[in-house]
């Protein structure tokens, strides 16, 4: 398979193949602040961790839409980066904390409103990530054969909603639009032999695979290279090394195409599926920070069997009562305090947009926890009113026929997944169906 990875503005990848059960366990007797967190991903767990550490009297409940915790650590981070997933151990410790409870299978905004959570808790922290994706806004993007990276990643990572995606990977060429980390994950996963999907580091080291960049893209790079910031310099040097050490006998290849933007998805002659992509060739104008990619009148058509648009995730509003900045696709906030709604906070991707790694999300969540603690200490949050917390929400959910999954019940799902993975030498075989998860959780 051949693969082309395209950076939209400036530059395309191209692949060629020749609690424990702590739910309501008497925590209402703790008289300190009751906080709930919406979303059981890194932002939710890091915010909870910090609050629990800083205040010995705080109780934190985490509400999660799925029966399983950990957000994109489970459903985004690539399967060949197992070490990144180790943060799950820290999150598990937090979930096991005496004053923390996990309530899975609760779709906030649908099963329970933010207003109801605000009534029940002193503070509500929105940490529900970025579950939408940006559209390219070009003709043909809804044709079969065109996928968003979000859905494609969800498919190979076992998100229940994406289990039926079935992308046809028998084609010769895949085009990935975008050149961010997610685009590289997708490229590496497509190119990797199945038995390599564990310890693999870099696409450049893939067996039987060569980097097929355009030499002209690297001409006269020497001068520019020395002034680049260190991380970008190292990346560029890695690309040049891959180019110099290319294995002409390799059956698979990948390449970056710089300075290209998608203009139109080209349909096959029967009009029924994507068969190529038309790209505008861009030129760079300006210099330094103000450099911009501007389309020329040159177009380039690339034939391919699959197109994956990896141009970014985006947060979506989950409750009409919560302010939402549709242009930036974030909850508008000041260092984590949601604008104009007292007692409402946010952390992670829904706070600052879908960029940055888990460490960035951690720092950002600690910042939110810090301002929330400040508001408790300064009296900005009124802690004198007793709040019912999880008990009130559990009663509401019960009347609505919503049954929750506790952390102990998630651990049953976890044990079953690990048991199913063992005979295949895999860390786990993920359950793909929410009904199956629930059956095991509640068994
Ligand atoms: P999420 O992880 O998305 O968590 C949000 C949680 O909220 C989810 O569990 C979701 O189910 C839940 N939720 C959503 N809506 C609701 C609702 N209505 N009610 C209740 N719960 C809800 N970082 C690294 O450091 N290393 C990597 O290798 C890496 N690889 C990545 C690969 C991909 C494909 C992606 C997309 C990201 C990757 N990241 C990586 C970045 C990292 O995953 C993010 O920084 C981090 O997950 C953001 O955390 P979050 O909690 O804001 O969002």
Coordinates of N, CA and C in Angstrom, one line a residue, residues 46-204:
X46 N -7.6 13.7 36.3 CA -6.5 14.6 36.9 C -7.2 15.7 37.7
X47 N -8.3 16.2 37.3 CA -9.0 17.2 38.1 C -9.4 16.6 39.4
X48 N -10.0 15.4 39.4 CA -10.5 14.7 40.6 C -9.3 14.5 41.5
X49 N -8.2 14.0 41.0 CA -7.0 13.7 41.8 C -6.5 14.9 42.6
X50 N -6.5 16.0 41.9 CA -5.9 17.2 42.5 C -6.9 17.7 43.6
X51 N -8.2 17.6 43.3 CA -9.2 18.1 44.3 C -9.1 17.2 45.6
X52 N -9.0 15.9 45.4 CA -9.0 15.0 46.5 C -7.8 15.2 47.4
X53 N -6.7 15.5 46.6 CA -5.4 15.6 47.4 C -5.4 16.9 48.2
X54 N -5.9 18.0 47.6 CA -5.8 19.3 48.3 C -6.8 19.4 49.4
X55 N -8.0 18.8 49.3 CA -9.0 19.0 50.3 C -9.4 17.6 50.9
X56 N -9.1 17.5 52.2 CA -9.4 16.2 52.8 C -10.9 15.9 53.1
X57 N -11.7 17.0 52.9 CA -13.1 16.8 53.1 C -13.9 16.8 51.8
X58 N -13.2 16.9 50.7 CA -14.0 16.9 49.4 C -14.4 15.5 48.9
X59 N -15.6 15.5 48.3 CA -16.0 14.2 47.7 C -16.1 14.5 46.2
X60 N -15.6 13.6 45.4 CA -15.7 13.8 43.9 C -16.3 12.6 43.2
X61 N -17.4 12.9 42.4 CA -18.0 11.9 41.6 C -17.8 12.1 40.2
X62 N -17.4 11.0 39.5 CA -17.1 11.2 38.0 C -18.2 10.5 37.2
X63 N -18.9 11.2 36.4 CA -19.9 10.7 35.5 C -19.4 10.5 34.1
X64 N -19.5 9.3 33.6 CA -19.0 9.0 32.2 C -20.1 8.3 31.4
X65 N -20.1 8.8 30.1 CA -21.1 8.3 29.2 C -21.0 6.8 28.9
X66 N -19.8 6.3 28.8 CA -19.7 4.9 28.5 C -19.6 4.0 29.7
X67 N -19.7 2.7 29.6 CA -19.6 1.9 30.8 C -18.1 1.7 31.2
X68 N -17.2 2.2 30.3 CA -15.8 2.1 30.6 C -15.1 3.4 30.7
X69 N -14.1 3.5 31.6 CA -13.4 4.8 31.8 C -12.2 5.0 30.9
X70 N -11.6 6.2 31.1 CA -10.2 6.5 30.6 C -10.3 7.2 29.2
X71 N -11.4 7.5 28.6 CA -11.5 8.3 27.4 C -10.5 7.9 26.3
X72 N -9.8 8.9 25.8 CA -8.9 8.7 24.6 C -7.7 7.8 25.0
X73 N -7.4 7.7 26.3 CA -6.3 6.8 26.6 C -6.7 5.4 26.2
X74 N -7.9 5.0 26.4 CA -8.4 3.7 25.9 C -8.7 3.7 24.4
X75 N -9.4 4.8 23.9 CA -9.9 4.9 22.6 C -9.2 5.7 21.6
X76 N -8.1 6.4 22.0 CA -7.4 7.2 21.0 C -5.9 6.8 20.9
X77 N -5.2 6.7 22.0 CA -3.8 6.3 22.0 C -3.6 5.0 21.2
X78 N -2.7 5.0 20.3 CA -2.5 3.9 19.4 C -2.1 2.6 20.2
X79 N -2.5 1.4 19.7 CA -2.2 0.2 20.4 C -0.7 -0.1 20.5
X80 N 0.1 0.5 19.6 CA 1.5 0.2 19.7 C 2.3 1.2 20.6
X81 N 1.5 2.0 21.4 CA 2.1 2.8 22.4 C 1.6 2.4 23.8
X82 N 1.9 1.2 24.2 CA 1.3 0.7 25.5 C 1.8 1.5 26.7
X83 N 3.0 2.0 26.6 CA 3.6 2.7 27.7 C 2.8 4.0 28.1
X84 N 2.2 4.6 27.0 CA 1.4 5.8 27.2 C 0.2 5.5 28.1
X85 N -0.3 4.3 27.9 CA -1.5 3.9 28.6 C -1.3 3.6 30.1
X86 N 0.0 3.6 30.5 CA 0.3 3.4 31.9 C -0.4 4.4 32.9
X87 N -0.8 5.6 32.3 CA -1.4 6.6 33.2 C -2.7 6.0 33.8
X88 N -3.2 5.0 33.1 CA -4.4 4.3 33.7 C -4.2 3.9 35.1
X89 N -3.0 3.5 35.5 CA -2.7 3.0 36.8 C -3.0 4.2 37.8
X90 N -2.5 5.4 37.5 CA -2.8 6.5 38.3 C -4.3 6.8 38.4
X91 N -5.0 6.7 37.3 CA -6.4 7.0 37.3 C -7.1 6.0 38.1
X92 N -6.7 4.7 38.1 CA -7.3 3.7 38.9 C -7.1 3.9 40.4
X93 N -6.0 4.4 40.7 CA -5.7 4.8 42.1 C -6.7 5.9 42.6
X94 N -6.9 6.9 41.7 CA -7.9 7.9 42.0 C -9.3 7.4 42.2
X95 N -9.7 6.5 41.2 CA -11.0 5.9 41.3 C -11.2 5.1 42.6
X96 N -10.1 4.5 43.1 CA -10.2 3.7 44.3 C -10.2 4.5 45.6
X97 N -10.0 5.9 45.4 CA -9.9 6.7 46.6 C -11.2 6.7 47.3
X98 N -11.2 6.7 48.7 CA -12.4 6.6 49.5 C -13.4 7.6 49.1
X99 N -12.9 8.8 48.7 CA -13.9 9.9 48.5 C -14.2 10.2 47.0
X100 N -13.9 9.2 46.2 CA -14.2 9.3 44.8 C -15.0 8.1 44.3
X101 N -16.0 8.5 43.4 CA -16.8 7.4 42.8 C -16.9 7.6 41.4
X102 N -17.0 6.5 40.6 CA -17.1 6.5 39.2 C -18.5 6.0 38.9
X103 N -19.2 6.8 38.0 CA -20.6 6.4 37.6 C -20.6 6.3 36.1
X104 N -20.3 5.1 35.6 CA -20.3 4.9 34.1 C -21.7 4.7 33.6
X105 N -21.8 4.8 32.3 CA -23.1 4.6 31.6 C -24.1 5.7 31.8
X106 N -23.6 6.9 32.1 CA -24.5 8.1 32.3 C -24.1 9.1 31.3
X107 N -25.0 9.4 30.4 CA -24.8 10.4 29.3 C -25.3 11.7 29.8
X108 N -24.4 12.5 30.3 CA -24.8 13.8 30.8 C -25.3 14.7 29.7
X109 N -26.4 15.4 29.9 CA -27.0 16.2 28.9 C -28.2 15.5 28.4
X110 N -28.3 14.2 28.5 CA -29.4 13.4 28.1 C -30.0 12.7 29.3
X111 N -29.2 11.9 30.0 CA -29.8 11.2 31.2 C -30.0 12.1 32.4
X112 N -29.2 13.1 32.5 CA -29.2 14.1 33.6 C -28.7 15.4 33.0
X113 N -29.4 16.5 33.4 CA -28.9 17.8 32.9 C -27.9 18.4 33.8
X114 N -27.2 19.4 33.2 CA -26.1 20.1 33.9 C -26.8 20.8 35.1
X115 N -28.0 21.4 34.9 CA -28.7 22.1 35.9 C -29.0 21.2 37.1
X116 N -29.4 19.9 36.8 CA -29.7 19.0 37.9 C -28.4 18.6 38.7
X117 N -27.3 18.6 37.9 CA -26.0 18.3 38.6 C -25.6 19.5 39.5
X118 N -25.9 20.7 38.9 CA -25.5 21.9 39.7 C -26.3 22.0 41.0
X119 N -27.6 21.5 40.9 CA -28.4 21.5 42.1 C -27.9 20.6 43.2
X120 N -27.3 19.4 42.7 CA -26.9 18.4 43.6 C -25.5 18.6 44.1
X121 N -24.7 19.4 43.4 CA -23.3 19.5 43.8 C -22.9 21.0 44.0
X122 N -21.8 21.2 44.8 CA -21.3 22.6 45.0 C -20.7 23.0 43.7
X123 N -20.0 22.1 43.0 CA -19.3 22.5 41.8 C -19.4 21.4 40.8
X124 N -19.5 21.8 39.5 CA -19.6 20.8 38.4 C -18.4 21.1 37.4
X125 N -17.6 20.1 37.1 CA -16.4 20.3 36.2 C -16.7 19.6 34.9
X126 N -16.8 20.3 33.8 CA -17.0 19.7 32.5 C -15.6 19.2 31.9
X127 N -15.5 17.9 31.7 CA -14.2 17.4 31.2 C -14.6 16.3 30.1
X128 N -15.5 16.7 29.3 CA -16.1 15.7 28.4 C -15.4 15.6 27.0
X129 N -14.2 16.3 26.9 CA -13.4 16.1 25.7 C -13.9 16.7 24.4
X130 N -13.6 16.1 23.3 CA -13.9 16.6 22.0 C -14.3 15.5 21.1
X131 N -15.6 15.2 21.1 CA -16.1 14.0 20.4 C -16.6 14.3 19.0
X132 N -16.5 15.5 18.5 CA -17.0 15.8 17.1 C -15.7 15.8 16.3
X133 N -15.9 16.0 14.9 CA -14.7 16.2 14.1 C -15.0 17.3 13.1
X134 N -13.9 17.9 12.7 CA -14.0 19.0 11.8 C -14.3 18.5 10.4
X135 N -15.2 19.2 9.7 CA -15.4 18.7 8.3 C -14.5 19.5 7.4
X136 N -14.2 18.9 6.2 CA -13.3 19.6 5.2 C -14.0 20.7 4.5
X137 N -15.3 20.5 4.3 CA -16.1 21.5 3.6 C -15.8 21.5 2.1
X138 N -15.5 20.3 1.6 CA -15.3 20.2 0.1 C -16.2 19.2 -0.5
X139 N -16.4 19.4 -1.8 CA -17.3 18.5 -2.6 C -16.8 17.0 -2.5
X140 N -17.8 16.1 -2.3 CA -17.5 14.7 -2.3 C -17.1 14.1 -0.9
X141 N -17.0 15.0 0.1 CA -16.4 14.4 1.4 C -17.3 13.4 2.1
X142 N -18.6 13.3 1.6 CA -19.4 12.3 2.2 C -19.5 11.0 1.4
X143 N -18.7 10.9 0.4 CA -18.7 9.7 -0.4 C -18.2 8.5 0.4
X144 N -18.7 7.3 0.1 CA -18.1 6.1 0.8 C -16.6 6.0 0.4
X145 N -15.8 5.6 1.4 CA -14.4 5.6 1.2 C -13.7 6.8 1.8
X146 N -14.4 7.8 2.2 CA -13.8 8.9 3.0 C -14.2 8.8 4.4
X147 N -13.2 8.8 5.3 CA -13.4 8.7 6.7 C -12.8 9.8 7.5
X148 N -13.4 10.1 8.7 CA -12.7 11.0 9.5 C -11.7 10.2 10.4
X149 N -10.5 10.8 10.7 CA -9.5 10.1 11.5 C -10.2 9.7 12.8
X150 N -11.1 10.5 13.3 CA -11.8 10.2 14.6 C -12.5 8.8 14.5
X151 N -13.2 8.6 13.4 CA -13.9 7.3 13.3 C -13.0 6.2 13.0
X152 N -11.9 6.5 12.2 CA -11.0 5.5 11.8 C -10.2 5.0 13.0
X153 N -9.7 6.0 13.8 CA -9.0 5.6 15.1 C -10.0 4.9 16.0
X154 N -11.3 5.3 16.1 CA -12.3 4.7 16.9 C -12.5 3.2 16.5
X155 N -12.4 3.0 15.1 CA -12.6 1.6 14.6 C -11.4 0.7 15.1
X156 N -10.2 1.2 14.9 CA -9.1 0.3 15.2 C -8.9 0.2 16.7
X157 N -9.5 1.2 17.4 CA -9.3 1.2 18.9 C -10.5 0.6 19.7
X158 N -11.5 0.2 18.9 CA -12.6 -0.5 19.6 C -13.7 0.4 20.2
X159 N -13.9 1.6 19.6 CA -15.1 2.4 20.1 C -16.4 1.8 19.7
X160 N -17.3 1.4 20.6 CA -18.5 0.7 20.2 C -19.2 1.4 19.0
X161 N -19.3 2.8 19.0 CA -20.0 3.4 17.9 C -19.3 3.3 16.5
X162 N -18.1 2.9 16.5 CA -17.3 2.8 15.2 C -17.1 1.3 14.8
X163 N -17.7 0.4 15.5 CA -17.3 -1.0 15.2 C -17.7 -1.5 13.8
X164 N -18.8 -0.8 13.3 CA -19.3 -1.3 11.9 C -18.6 -0.5 10.8
X165 N -17.5 0.3 11.1 CA -17.0 1.1 10.0 C -16.4 0.4 8.8
X166 N -15.7 -0.7 9.1 CA -15.2 -1.6 8.0 C -14.6 -0.9 6.8
X167 N -13.5 -0.1 7.0 CA -12.9 0.5 5.9 C -12.3 -0.5 5.0
X168 N -12.4 -0.4 3.7 CA -11.8 -1.3 2.7 C -10.3 -1.0 2.5
X169 N -9.4 -1.8 3.1 CA -8.0 -1.5 3.1 C -7.3 -2.3 2.0
X170 N -8.1 -2.8 1.1 CA -7.5 -3.7 0.0 C -6.9 -2.8 -1.1
X171 N -7.1 -1.5 -1.0 CA -6.7 -0.6 -2.1 C -5.2 -0.4 -2.1
X172 N -4.7 0.2 -3.2 CA -3.3 0.4 -3.3 C -2.8 1.7 -2.6
X173 N -3.6 2.7 -2.6 CA -3.2 4.0 -2.1 C -4.2 4.6 -1.1
X174 N -3.6 5.0 0.0 CA -4.5 5.8 1.0 C -4.0 7.2 1.1
X175 N -4.8 8.2 1.1 CA -4.4 9.6 1.3 C -4.9 10.0 2.7
X176 N -4.0 10.6 3.5 CA -4.4 11.1 4.8 C -4.2 12.6 4.7
X177 N -5.3 13.3 5.0 CA -5.2 14.8 4.9 C -4.9 15.3 6.3
X178 N -3.8 16.0 6.5 CA -3.3 16.5 7.8 C -2.0 15.8 8.1
X179 N -1.2 16.4 8.9 CA 0.1 15.8 9.2 C 0.4 15.9 10.7
X180 N -0.7 15.9 11.5 CA -0.4 15.9 13.0 C -0.2 14.6 13.5
X181 N -0.1 14.5 14.9 CA 0.2 13.2 15.5 C -0.8 12.1 15.2
X182 N -2.1 12.5 15.1 CA -3.1 11.6 14.8 C -3.0 11.0 13.4
X183 N -2.6 11.9 12.5 CA -2.4 11.4 11.1 C -1.3 10.4 11.0
X184 N -0.2 10.7 11.8 CA 0.9 9.8 11.8 C 0.6 8.4 12.5
X185 N -0.3 8.5 13.5 CA -0.7 7.2 14.2 C -1.5 6.4 13.1
X186 N -2.4 7.1 12.4 CA -3.2 6.4 11.4 C -2.3 5.8 10.3
X187 N -1.3 6.6 9.8 CA -0.4 6.1 8.8 C 0.4 4.8 9.3
X188 N 0.9 4.9 10.5 CA 1.7 3.9 11.1 C 0.9 2.6 11.2
X189 N -0.4 2.8 11.7 CA -1.2 1.6 11.9 C -1.5 0.9 10.6
X190 N -1.8 1.7 9.6 CA -2.2 1.1 8.3 C -1.0 0.4 7.7
X191 N 0.2 0.9 7.9 CA 1.4 0.3 7.3 C 2.0 -0.9 8.1
X192 N 1.6 -1.0 9.4 CA 2.2 -2.0 10.3 C 1.7 -3.4 10.0
X193 N 2.6 -4.4 9.9 CA 2.1 -5.7 9.9 C 1.5 -6.0 11.3
X194 N 0.4 -6.8 11.3 CA -0.3 -7.0 12.6 C 0.5 -7.4 13.8
X195 N 1.5 -8.3 13.5 CA 2.3 -8.8 14.6 C 3.3 -7.7 15.2
X196 N 3.4 -6.5 14.5 CA 4.3 -5.5 15.0 C 3.5 -4.5 15.9
X197 N 2.2 -4.6 16.0 CA 1.4 -3.6 16.7 C 1.6 -3.7 18.2
X198 N 2.8 -3.6 18.7 CA 3.1 -3.6 20.1 C 4.1 -2.6 20.5
X199 N 5.3 -2.9 20.1 CA 6.4 -2.1 20.5 C 6.9 -1.1 19.5
X200 N 6.2 -1.0 18.4 CA 6.7 -0.2 17.3 C 6.9 1.3 17.7
X201 N 8.0 1.9 17.3 CA 8.2 3.3 17.6 C 7.9 4.2 16.5
X202 N 8.7 4.1 15.5 CA 8.7 5.1 14.4 C 8.3 4.5 13.1
X203 N 7.6 5.3 12.3 CA 7.2 4.8 11.0 C 8.5 4.6 10.1
X204 N 9.5 5.4 10.4 CA 10.7 5.2 9.6 C 11.4 3.9 9.8

